[in-house]
mmCIF file of C-alpha atoms in Angstrom:
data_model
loop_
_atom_site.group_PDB
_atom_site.id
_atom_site.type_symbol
_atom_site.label_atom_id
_atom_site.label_comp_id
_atom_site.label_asym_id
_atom_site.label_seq_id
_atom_site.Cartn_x
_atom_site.Cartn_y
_atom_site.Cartn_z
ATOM 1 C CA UNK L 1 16.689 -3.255 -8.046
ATOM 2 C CA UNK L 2 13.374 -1.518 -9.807
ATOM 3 C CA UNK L 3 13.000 1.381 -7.856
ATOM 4 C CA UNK L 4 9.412 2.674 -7.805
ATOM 5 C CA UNK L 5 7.919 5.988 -6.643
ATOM 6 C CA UNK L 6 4.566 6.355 -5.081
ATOM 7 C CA UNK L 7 2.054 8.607 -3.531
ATOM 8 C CA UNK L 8 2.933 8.997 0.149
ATOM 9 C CA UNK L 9 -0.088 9.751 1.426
ATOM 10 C CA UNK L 10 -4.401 10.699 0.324
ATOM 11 C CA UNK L 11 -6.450 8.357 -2.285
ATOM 12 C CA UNK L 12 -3.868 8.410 -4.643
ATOM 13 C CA UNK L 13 -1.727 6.674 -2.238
ATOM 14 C CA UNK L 14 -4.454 3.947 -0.893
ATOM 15 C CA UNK L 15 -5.121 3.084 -4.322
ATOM 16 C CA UNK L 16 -1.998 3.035 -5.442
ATOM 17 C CA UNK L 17 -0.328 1.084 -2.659
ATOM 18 C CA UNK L 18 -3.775 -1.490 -2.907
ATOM 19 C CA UNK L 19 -2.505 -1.743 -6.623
ATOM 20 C CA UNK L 20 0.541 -2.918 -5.962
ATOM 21 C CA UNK L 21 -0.200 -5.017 -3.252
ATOM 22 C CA UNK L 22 -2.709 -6.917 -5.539
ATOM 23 C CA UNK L 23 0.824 -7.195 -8.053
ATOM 24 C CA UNK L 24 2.155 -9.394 -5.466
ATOM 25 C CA UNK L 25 4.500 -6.473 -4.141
ATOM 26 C CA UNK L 26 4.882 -5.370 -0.185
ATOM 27 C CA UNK L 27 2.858 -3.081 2.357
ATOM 28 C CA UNK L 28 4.909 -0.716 4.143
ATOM 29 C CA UNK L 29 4.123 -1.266 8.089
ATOM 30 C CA UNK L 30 3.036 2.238 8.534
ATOM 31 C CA UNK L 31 2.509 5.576 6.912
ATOM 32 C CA UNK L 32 5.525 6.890 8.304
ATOM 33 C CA UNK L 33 7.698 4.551 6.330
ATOM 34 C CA UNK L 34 9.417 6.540 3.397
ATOM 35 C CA UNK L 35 11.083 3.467 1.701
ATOM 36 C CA UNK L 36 10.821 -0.047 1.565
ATOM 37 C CA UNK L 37 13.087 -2.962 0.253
ATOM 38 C CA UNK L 38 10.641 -5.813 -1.381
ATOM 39 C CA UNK L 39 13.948 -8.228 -1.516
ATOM 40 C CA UNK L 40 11.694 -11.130 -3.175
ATOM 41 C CA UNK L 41 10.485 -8.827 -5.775
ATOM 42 C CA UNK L 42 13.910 -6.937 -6.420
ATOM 43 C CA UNK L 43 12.428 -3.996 -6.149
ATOM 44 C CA UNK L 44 12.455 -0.534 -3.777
ATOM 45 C CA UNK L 45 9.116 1.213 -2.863
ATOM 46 C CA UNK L 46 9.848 5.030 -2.625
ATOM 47 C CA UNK L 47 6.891 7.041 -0.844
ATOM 48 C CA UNK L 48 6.827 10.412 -2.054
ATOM 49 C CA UNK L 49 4.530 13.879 -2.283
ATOM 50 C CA UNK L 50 2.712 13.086 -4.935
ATOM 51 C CA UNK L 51 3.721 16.849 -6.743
ATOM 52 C CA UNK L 52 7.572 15.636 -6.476
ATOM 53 C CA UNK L 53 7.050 12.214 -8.611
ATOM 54 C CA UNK L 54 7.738 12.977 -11.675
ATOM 55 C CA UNK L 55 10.671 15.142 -10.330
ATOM 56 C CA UNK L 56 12.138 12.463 -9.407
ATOM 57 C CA UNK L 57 11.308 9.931 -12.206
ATOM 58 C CA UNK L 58 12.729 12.518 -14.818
ATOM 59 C CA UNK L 59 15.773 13.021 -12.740
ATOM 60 C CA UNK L 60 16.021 9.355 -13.238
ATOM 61 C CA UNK L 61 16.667 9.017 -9.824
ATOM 62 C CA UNK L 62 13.776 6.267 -9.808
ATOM 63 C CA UNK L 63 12.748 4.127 -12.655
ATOM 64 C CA UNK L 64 8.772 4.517 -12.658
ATOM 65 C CA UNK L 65 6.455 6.401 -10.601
ATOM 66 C CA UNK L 66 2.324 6.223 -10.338
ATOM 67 C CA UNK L 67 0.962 9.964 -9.943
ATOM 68 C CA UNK L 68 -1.351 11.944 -11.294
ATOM 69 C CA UNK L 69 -1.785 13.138 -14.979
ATOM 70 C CA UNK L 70 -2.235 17.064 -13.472
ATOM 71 C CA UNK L 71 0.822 16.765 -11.652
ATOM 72 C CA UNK L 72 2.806 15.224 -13.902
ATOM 73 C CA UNK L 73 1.936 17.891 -16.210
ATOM 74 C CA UNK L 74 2.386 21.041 -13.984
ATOM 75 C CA UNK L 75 5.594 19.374 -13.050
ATOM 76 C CA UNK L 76 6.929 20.066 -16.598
ATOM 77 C CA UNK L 77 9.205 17.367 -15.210
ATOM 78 C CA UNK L 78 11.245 15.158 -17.871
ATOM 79 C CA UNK L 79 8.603 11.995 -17.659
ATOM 80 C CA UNK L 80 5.746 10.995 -19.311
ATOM 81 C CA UNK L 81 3.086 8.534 -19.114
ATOM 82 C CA UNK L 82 3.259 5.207 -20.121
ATOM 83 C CA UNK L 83 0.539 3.464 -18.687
ATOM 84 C CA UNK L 84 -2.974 4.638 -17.751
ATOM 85 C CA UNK L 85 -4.388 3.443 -14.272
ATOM 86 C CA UNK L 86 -8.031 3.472 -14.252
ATOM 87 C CA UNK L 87 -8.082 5.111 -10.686
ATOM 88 C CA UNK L 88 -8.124 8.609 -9.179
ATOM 89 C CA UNK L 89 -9.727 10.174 -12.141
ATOM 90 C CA UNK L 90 -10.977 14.084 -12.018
ATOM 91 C CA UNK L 91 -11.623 17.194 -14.103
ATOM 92 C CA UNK L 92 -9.698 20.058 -14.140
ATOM 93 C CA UNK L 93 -12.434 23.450 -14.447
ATOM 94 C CA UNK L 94 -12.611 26.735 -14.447
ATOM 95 C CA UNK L 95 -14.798 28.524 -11.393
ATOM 96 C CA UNK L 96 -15.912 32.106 -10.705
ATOM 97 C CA UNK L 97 -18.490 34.361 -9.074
ATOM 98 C CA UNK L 98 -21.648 33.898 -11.298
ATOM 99 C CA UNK L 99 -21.357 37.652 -12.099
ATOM 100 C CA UNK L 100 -17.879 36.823 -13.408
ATOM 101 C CA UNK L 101 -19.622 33.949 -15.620
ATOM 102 C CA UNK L 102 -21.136 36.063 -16.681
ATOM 103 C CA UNK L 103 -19.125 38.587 -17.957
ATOM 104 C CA UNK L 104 -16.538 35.766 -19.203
ATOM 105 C CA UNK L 105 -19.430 34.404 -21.168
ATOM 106 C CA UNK L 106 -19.714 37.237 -23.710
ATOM 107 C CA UNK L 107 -16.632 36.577 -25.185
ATOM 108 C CA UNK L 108 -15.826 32.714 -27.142
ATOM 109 C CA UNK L 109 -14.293 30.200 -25.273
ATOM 110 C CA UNK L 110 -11.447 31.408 -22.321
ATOM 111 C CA UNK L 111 -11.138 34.831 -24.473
ATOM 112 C CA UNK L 112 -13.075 36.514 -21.437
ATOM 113 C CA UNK L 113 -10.137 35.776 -19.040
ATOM 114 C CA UNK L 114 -8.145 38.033 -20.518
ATOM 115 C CA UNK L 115 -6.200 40.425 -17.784
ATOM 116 C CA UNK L 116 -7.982 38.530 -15.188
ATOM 117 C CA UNK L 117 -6.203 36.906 -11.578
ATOM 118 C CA UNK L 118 -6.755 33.023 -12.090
ATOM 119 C CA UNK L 119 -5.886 30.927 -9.024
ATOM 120 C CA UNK L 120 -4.996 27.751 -9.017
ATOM 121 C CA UNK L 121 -2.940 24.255 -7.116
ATOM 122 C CA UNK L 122 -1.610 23.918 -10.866
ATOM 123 C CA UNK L 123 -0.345 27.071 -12.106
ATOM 124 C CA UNK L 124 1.939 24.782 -15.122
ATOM 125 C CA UNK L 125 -1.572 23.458 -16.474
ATOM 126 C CA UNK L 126 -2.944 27.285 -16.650
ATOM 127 C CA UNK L 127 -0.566 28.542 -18.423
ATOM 128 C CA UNK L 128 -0.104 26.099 -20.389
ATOM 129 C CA UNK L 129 -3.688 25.819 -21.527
ATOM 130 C CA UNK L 130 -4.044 29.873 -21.669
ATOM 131 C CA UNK L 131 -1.355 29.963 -24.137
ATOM 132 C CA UNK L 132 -2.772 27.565 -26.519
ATOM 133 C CA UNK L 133 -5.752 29.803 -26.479
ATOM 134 C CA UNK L 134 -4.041 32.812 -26.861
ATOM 135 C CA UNK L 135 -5.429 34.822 -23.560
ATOM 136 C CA UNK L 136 -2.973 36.719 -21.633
ATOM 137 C CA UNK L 137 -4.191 36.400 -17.212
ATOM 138 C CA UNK L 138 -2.205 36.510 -14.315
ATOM 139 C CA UNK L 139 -1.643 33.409 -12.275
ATOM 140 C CA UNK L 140 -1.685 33.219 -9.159
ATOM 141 C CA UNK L 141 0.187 29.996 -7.374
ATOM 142 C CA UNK L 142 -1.938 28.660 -4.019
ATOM 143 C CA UNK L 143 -1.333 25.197 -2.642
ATOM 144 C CA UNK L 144 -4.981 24.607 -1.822
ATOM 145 C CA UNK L 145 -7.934 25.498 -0.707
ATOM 146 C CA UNK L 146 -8.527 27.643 -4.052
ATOM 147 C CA UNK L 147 -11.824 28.729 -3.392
ATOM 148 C CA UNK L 148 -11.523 31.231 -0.766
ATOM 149 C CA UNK L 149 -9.016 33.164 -2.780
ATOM 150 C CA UNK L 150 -11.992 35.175 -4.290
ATOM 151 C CA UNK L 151 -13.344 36.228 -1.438
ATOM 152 C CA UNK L 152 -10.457 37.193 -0.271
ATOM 153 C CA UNK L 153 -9.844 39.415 -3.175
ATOM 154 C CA UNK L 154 -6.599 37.364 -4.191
ATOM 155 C CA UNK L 155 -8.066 36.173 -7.704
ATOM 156 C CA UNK L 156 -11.149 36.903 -9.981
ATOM 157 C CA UNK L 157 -11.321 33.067 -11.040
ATOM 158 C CA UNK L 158 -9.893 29.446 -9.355
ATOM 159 C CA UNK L 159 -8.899 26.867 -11.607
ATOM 160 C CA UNK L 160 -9.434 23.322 -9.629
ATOM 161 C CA UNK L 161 -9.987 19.458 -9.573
ATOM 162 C CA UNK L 162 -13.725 19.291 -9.914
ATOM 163 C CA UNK L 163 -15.429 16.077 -8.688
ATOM 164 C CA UNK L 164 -18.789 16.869 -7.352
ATOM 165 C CA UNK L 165 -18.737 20.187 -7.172
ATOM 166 C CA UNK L 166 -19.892 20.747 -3.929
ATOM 167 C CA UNK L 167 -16.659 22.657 -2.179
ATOM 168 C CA UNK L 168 -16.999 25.306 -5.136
ATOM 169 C CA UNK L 169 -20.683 25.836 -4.756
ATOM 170 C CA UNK L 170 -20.256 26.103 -0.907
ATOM 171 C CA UNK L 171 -17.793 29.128 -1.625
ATOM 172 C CA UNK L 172 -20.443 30.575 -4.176
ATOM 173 C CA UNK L 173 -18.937 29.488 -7.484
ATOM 174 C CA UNK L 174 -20.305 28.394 -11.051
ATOM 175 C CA UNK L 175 -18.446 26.185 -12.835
ATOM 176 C CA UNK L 176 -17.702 27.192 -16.396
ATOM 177 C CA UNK L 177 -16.389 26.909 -19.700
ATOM 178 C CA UNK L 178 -15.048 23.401 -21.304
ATOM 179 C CA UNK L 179 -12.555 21.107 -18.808
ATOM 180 C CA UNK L 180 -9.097 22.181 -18.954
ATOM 181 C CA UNK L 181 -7.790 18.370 -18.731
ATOM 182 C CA UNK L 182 -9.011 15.237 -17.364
ATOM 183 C CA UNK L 183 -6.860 13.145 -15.288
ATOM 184 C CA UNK L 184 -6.330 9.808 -13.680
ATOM 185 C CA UNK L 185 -3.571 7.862 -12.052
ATOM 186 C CA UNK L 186 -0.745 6.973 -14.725
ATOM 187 C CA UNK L 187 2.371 5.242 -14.381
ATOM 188 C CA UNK L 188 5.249 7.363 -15.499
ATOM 189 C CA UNK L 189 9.245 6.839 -16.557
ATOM 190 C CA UNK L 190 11.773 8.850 -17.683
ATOM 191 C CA UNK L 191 11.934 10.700 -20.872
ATOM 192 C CA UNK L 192 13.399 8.304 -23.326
ATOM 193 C CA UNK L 193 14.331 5.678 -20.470
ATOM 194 C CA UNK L 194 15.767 2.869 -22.029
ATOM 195 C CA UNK L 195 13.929 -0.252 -22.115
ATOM 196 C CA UNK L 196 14.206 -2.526 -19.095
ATOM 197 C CA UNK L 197 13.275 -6.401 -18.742
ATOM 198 C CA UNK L 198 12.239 -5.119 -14.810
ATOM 199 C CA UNK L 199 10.367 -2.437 -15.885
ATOM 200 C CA UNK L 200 8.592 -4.604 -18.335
ATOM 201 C CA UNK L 201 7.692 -7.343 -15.911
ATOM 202 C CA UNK L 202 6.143 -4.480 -13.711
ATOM 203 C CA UNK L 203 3.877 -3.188 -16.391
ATOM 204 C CA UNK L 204 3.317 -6.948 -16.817
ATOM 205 C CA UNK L 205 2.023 -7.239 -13.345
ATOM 206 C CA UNK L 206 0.105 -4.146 -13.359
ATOM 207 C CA UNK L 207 -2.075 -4.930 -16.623
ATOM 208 C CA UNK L 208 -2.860 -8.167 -14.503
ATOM 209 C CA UNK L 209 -3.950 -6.100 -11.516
ATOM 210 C CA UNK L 210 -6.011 -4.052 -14.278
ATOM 211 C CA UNK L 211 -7.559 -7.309 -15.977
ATOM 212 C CA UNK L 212 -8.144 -8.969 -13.180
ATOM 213 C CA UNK L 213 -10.252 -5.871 -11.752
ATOM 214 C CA UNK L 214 -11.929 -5.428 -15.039
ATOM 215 C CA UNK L 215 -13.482 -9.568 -15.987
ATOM 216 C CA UNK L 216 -14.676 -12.166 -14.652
ATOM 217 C CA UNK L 217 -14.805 -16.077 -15.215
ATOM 218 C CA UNK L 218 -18.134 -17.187 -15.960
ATOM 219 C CA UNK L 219 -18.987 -20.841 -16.091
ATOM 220 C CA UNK L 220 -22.482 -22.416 -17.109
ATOM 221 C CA UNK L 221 -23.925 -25.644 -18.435
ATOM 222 C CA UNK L 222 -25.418 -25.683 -21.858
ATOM 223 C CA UNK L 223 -27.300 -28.237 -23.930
ATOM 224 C CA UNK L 224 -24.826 -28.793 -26.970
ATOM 225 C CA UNK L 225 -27.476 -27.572 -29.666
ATOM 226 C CA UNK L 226 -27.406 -24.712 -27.786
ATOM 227 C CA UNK L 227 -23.659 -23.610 -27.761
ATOM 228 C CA UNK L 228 -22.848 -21.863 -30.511
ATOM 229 C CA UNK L 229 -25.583 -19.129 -29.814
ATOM 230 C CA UNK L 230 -24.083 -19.222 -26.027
ATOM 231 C CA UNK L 231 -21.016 -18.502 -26.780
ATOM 232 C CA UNK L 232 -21.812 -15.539 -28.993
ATOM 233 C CA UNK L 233 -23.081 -14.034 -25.721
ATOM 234 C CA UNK L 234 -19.326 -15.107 -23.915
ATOM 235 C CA UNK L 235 -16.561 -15.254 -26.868
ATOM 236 C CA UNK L 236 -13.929 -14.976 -23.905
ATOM 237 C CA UNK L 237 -10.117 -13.869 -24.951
ATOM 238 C CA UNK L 238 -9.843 -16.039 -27.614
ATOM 239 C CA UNK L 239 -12.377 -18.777 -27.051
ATOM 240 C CA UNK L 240 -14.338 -20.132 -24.341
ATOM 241 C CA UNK L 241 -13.022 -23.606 -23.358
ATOM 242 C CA UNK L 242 -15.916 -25.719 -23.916
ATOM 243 C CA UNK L 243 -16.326 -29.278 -22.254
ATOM 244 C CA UNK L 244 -18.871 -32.665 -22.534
ATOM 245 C CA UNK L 245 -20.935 -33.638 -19.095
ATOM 246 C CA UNK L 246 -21.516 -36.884 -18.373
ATOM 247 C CA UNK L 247 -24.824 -36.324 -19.192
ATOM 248 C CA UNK L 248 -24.862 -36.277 -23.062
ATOM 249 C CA UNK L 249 -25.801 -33.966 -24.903
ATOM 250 C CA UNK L 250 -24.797 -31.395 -22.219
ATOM 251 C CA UNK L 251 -21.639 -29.302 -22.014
ATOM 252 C CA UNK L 252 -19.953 -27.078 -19.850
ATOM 253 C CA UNK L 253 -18.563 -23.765 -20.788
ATOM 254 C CA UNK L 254 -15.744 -21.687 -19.345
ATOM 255 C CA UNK L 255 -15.167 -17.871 -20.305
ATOM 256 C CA UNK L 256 -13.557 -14.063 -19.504
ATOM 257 C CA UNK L 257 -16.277 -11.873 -19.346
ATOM 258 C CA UNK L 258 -16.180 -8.313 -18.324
ATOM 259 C CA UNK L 259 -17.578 -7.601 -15.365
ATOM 260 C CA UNK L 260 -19.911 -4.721 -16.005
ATOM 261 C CA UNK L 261 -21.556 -6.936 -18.233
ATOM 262 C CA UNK L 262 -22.114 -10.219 -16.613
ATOM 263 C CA UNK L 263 -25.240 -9.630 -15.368
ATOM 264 C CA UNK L 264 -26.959 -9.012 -18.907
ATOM 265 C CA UNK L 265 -24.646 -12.049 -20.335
ATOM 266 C CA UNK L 266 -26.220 -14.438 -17.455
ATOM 267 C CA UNK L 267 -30.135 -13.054 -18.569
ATOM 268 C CA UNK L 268 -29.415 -13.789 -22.483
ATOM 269 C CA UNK L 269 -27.834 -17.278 -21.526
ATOM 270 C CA UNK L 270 -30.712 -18.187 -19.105
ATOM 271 C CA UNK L 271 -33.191 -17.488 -21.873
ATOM 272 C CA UNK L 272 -30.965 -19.773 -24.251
ATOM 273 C CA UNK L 273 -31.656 -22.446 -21.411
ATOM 274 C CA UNK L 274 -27.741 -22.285 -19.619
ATOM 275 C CA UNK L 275 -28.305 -23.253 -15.793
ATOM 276 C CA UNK L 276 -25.628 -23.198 -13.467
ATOM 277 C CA UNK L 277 -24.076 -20.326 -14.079
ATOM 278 C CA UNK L 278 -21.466 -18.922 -11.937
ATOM 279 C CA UNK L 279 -19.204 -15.943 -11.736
ATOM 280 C CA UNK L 280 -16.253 -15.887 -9.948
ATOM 281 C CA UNK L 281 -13.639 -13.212 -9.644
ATOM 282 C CA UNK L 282 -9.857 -13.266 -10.647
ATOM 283 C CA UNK L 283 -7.436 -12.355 -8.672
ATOM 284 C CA UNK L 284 -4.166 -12.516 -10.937
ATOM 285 C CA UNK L 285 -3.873 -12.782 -14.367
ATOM 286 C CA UNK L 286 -2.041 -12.739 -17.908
ATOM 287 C CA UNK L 287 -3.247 -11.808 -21.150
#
């Protein structure tokens, strides 16, 4: 069986399990469920702490895993990334008391952290990054809730997932300096994993999921003088499919659009006189 680690529990794990579920895999019942057997898939669903994915995945314990890209880099676990998720994404930044900006500000790039406490959920992805730049800090491992470890005289800087902002500014922190990573859900496997035909009709599945989410099928009614220009606005895949009406000199035309851009695809084929035009979503797919 493909066994298959995910996130047991926040948005990771809601968009992860939603993920598979669209892949035609199985719910668990509850949250408290730590494994389930998917008998007409041949697979096993392993829900895990997110942090101890790729711990498991580079054991080799479990074929693939979805986590994050910041964990499975401050794992320094024996997996990497072979598929990107489009979900989940973040920045990784530094934060400090604007007086501490400041002072970090007079010298180029992270120089100014030199000798300085940096806390931080990912203390792997600090050091790491500090070391390419050459600045020697102290870091200082929390499990959360960063922020307050200024205040509380723990560390002169906090080293976070940034989305809005807001929690940092709350505590009285500026953002600064360039992101130290940007992440997003990935699916991981072990560190030169062998290929596998189950493995391969999981990513399969997945890309589907990620199509699917991604286009639409559009479908309009053109007069045939007319179709060439229309289907510059909707090449599809490979080609639309293109079909006569009964009323001649009409056609109907079939295509994969992507979805962000449907609306300005259904203006420019109105103006080229198209009527009837739909847009339907897809719920599976293969490319």
């Amino acid at each position: 069986m493909l066994r298959i680690a995910l996130p047991n529990k926040g948005s990771l794990s809601e968009a992860a399990t939603a993920m598979l579920h669209e892949a035609g895999y199985r719910r668990r019942k509850d949250g408290k469920e730590l494994m389930v057997v998917d008998a007409a898939n041949n697979a096993e669903l392993f829900f895990l702490r997110p942090r101890d994915i790729a711990t498991y995945v580079g054991s080799g314990r479990l074929d693939v895993g979805i986590t994050g890209r910041d964990l499975l880099l401050d794992s320094g676990a024996s997996a990497e990334p072979i598929m990107d998720l489009g979900f989940a994404r973040s920045t990784f930044r530094f934060a400090a008391l604007p007086a501490t900006v400041e002072q970090v500000a007079k010298e180029p790039g992270v120089a100014g952290l030199a000798g300085l406490r940096v806390a931080s959920a990912y203390p792997g992805v600090v050091r790491e990054y500090l070391a390419a730049a050459g600045v020697t800090a102290e870091v200082v491992k929390l499990d959360g809730a960063v922020e307050v470890s200024i205040a509380l005289g723990v560390a002169d800087v906090v080293a976070d997932v940034v989305e809005t902002g807001t929690t940092l500014r709350h505590a009285g922190l500026e953002v600064f300096g360039d992101p130290i990573l940007t992440s997003e859900a990935q699916l991981i496997r072990r560190v030169g994993a062998e290929e596998s035909p189950a493995v391969e009709q999981f990513l399969r599945r997945l890309k589907g999921v990620i199509t699917a989410r991604e286009y639409v099928l559009m479908d309009y009614d053109i007069r045939a003088e007319n179709v060439d220009r229309a289907v510059q606005v909707t090449p599809g895949i490979e080609s639309p499919t293109v079909s006569p009406l009964h009323d001649k000199g009409w056609v109907a035309v079939r295509s994969m659009v992507r979805r962000a851009e449907a609306q300005r695809m259904m203006d420019d084929l109105w103006d080229l006189g198209a009527r009837g035009i739909l847009v339907t979503d897809i719920l599976a797919c293969r490319l």
